[in-house]
Amino acid sequence: MGLFDSIAGSVMNKVAGNSGNPMIQAGLELMNKSGGPQGVLDKLRANGLGAEVESWLGSGSNLPLSLQQVVQVFGTELIKSMAAQFSLPTDDFGRKLAEYLPQAIDKLSPDGKLPGSQAELMARAFSLLK
């Protein structure tokens, strides 16, 4: 695990509030497979979830994400394989991903946008860990 993964894991841990939560590593893997945080947002927007994404980036309350939306965006096969990798039932994994993803994006974008570079992302992650 590299420095970025370690830092991102700490941020996901803070969001999830549970150091033993497999969603920390799952969230990192999903981001890696989807082109990073911006890639995840692009996939969500391309699947008609622009309003949800904007709510996570904005200063108001976050619109929820559902299990069905997670499956629509990332695909049944990816969700199934990741659920198996983390020894979770597929639906449980998808629901947890739907719960944590908006929170993680919200925490990484307090000014309404994700950091533009890995260095900025790491700096933002460090600030969340204080």
PDB file of C-alpha atoms in Angstrom, residues 66-113:
ATOM      1  CA  SER A  66     -29.218   3.868  -3.267  1.00  0.00           C
ATOM      2  CA  LEU A  67     -28.092   0.292  -3.784  1.00  0.00           C
ATOM      3  CA  GLN A  68     -29.767   0.323  -7.210  1.00  0.00           C
ATOM      4  CA  GLN A  69     -27.858   3.459  -8.211  1.00  0.00           C
ATOM      5  CA  VAL A  70     -24.536   1.971  -7.092  1.00  0.00           C
ATOM      6  CA  VAL A  71     -25.193  -1.135  -9.184  1.00  0.00           C
ATOM      7  CA  GLN A  72     -26.319   0.988 -12.161  1.00  0.00           C
ATOM      8  CA  VAL A  73     -23.132   3.077 -12.088  1.00  0.00           C
ATOM      9  CA  PHE A  74     -20.467   0.506 -11.250  1.00  0.00           C
ATOM     10  CA  GLY A  75     -22.078  -2.647 -12.630  1.00  0.00           C
ATOM     11  CA  THR A  76     -23.305  -5.849 -11.071  1.00  0.00           C
ATOM     12  CA  GLU A  77     -20.116  -7.786 -11.752  1.00  0.00           C
ATOM     13  CA  LEU A  78     -17.804  -5.257 -10.094  1.00  0.00           C
ATOM     14  CA  ILE A  79     -20.046  -4.975  -7.037  1.00  0.00           C
ATOM     15  CA  LYS A  80     -20.309  -8.782  -6.770  1.00  0.00           C
ATOM     16  CA  SER A  81     -16.571  -9.324  -7.132  1.00  0.00           C
ATOM     17  CA  MET A  82     -15.706  -6.621  -4.611  1.00  0.00           C
ATOM     18  CA  ALA A  83     -18.300  -7.926  -2.150  1.00  0.00           C
ATOM     19  CA  ALA A  84     -16.784 -11.410  -2.427  1.00  0.00           C
ATOM     20  CA  GLN A  85     -13.276 -10.010  -2.001  1.00  0.00           C
ATOM     21  CA  PHE A  86     -14.330  -8.388   1.269  1.00  0.00           C
ATOM     22  CA  SER A  87     -16.469 -11.342   2.394  1.00  0.00           C
ATOM     23  CA  LEU A  88     -19.683  -9.345   2.436  1.00  0.00           C
ATOM     24  CA  PRO A  89     -23.060 -10.190   0.925  1.00  0.00           C
ATOM     25  CA  THR A  90     -23.447  -8.286  -2.361  1.00  0.00           C
ATOM     26  CA  ASP A  91     -26.440  -6.214  -1.242  1.00  0.00           C
ATOM     27  CA  ASP A  92     -24.796  -5.320   2.071  1.00  0.00           C
ATOM     28  CA  PHE A  93     -21.648  -4.231   0.284  1.00  0.00           C
ATOM     29  CA  GLY A  94     -23.622  -2.104  -2.183  1.00  0.00           C
ATOM     30  CA  ARG A  95     -25.661  -0.463   0.575  1.00  0.00           C
ATOM     31  CA  LYS A  96     -22.549   0.361   2.593  1.00  0.00           C
ATOM     32  CA  LEU A  97     -20.874   1.795  -0.493  1.00  0.00           C
ATOM     33  CA  ALA A  98     -23.977   3.900  -1.136  1.00  0.00           C
ATOM     34  CA  GLU A  99     -23.797   5.158   2.457  1.00  0.00           C
ATOM     35  CA  TYR A 100     -20.072   5.978   2.630  1.00  0.00           C
ATOM     36  CA  LEU A 101     -19.377   7.324  -0.861  1.00  0.00           C
ATOM     37  CA  PRO A 102     -21.375  10.575  -0.457  1.00  0.00           C
ATOM     38  CA  GLN A 103     -19.771  11.175   2.943  1.00  0.00           C
ATOM     39  CA  ALA A 104     -16.249  10.627   1.631  1.00  0.00           C
ATOM     40  CA  ILE A 105     -16.748  12.939  -1.360  1.00  0.00           C
ATOM     41  CA  ASP A 106     -18.323  15.567   0.900  1.00  0.00           C
ATOM     42  CA  LYS A 107     -15.350  15.464   3.305  1.00  0.00           C
ATOM     43  CA  LEU A 108     -12.825  15.730   0.462  1.00  0.00           C
ATOM     44  CA  SER A 109     -14.570  18.735  -1.134  1.00  0.00           C
ATOM     45  CA  PRO A 110     -15.349  21.348   1.549  1.00  0.00           C
ATOM     46  CA  ASP A 111     -14.897  24.164  -0.969  1.00  0.00           C
ATOM     47  CA  GLY A 112     -17.174  22.548  -3.553  1.00  0.00           C
ATOM     48  CA  LYS A 113     -14.577  20.790  -5.676  1.00  0.00           C
TER      49      LYS A 113
END
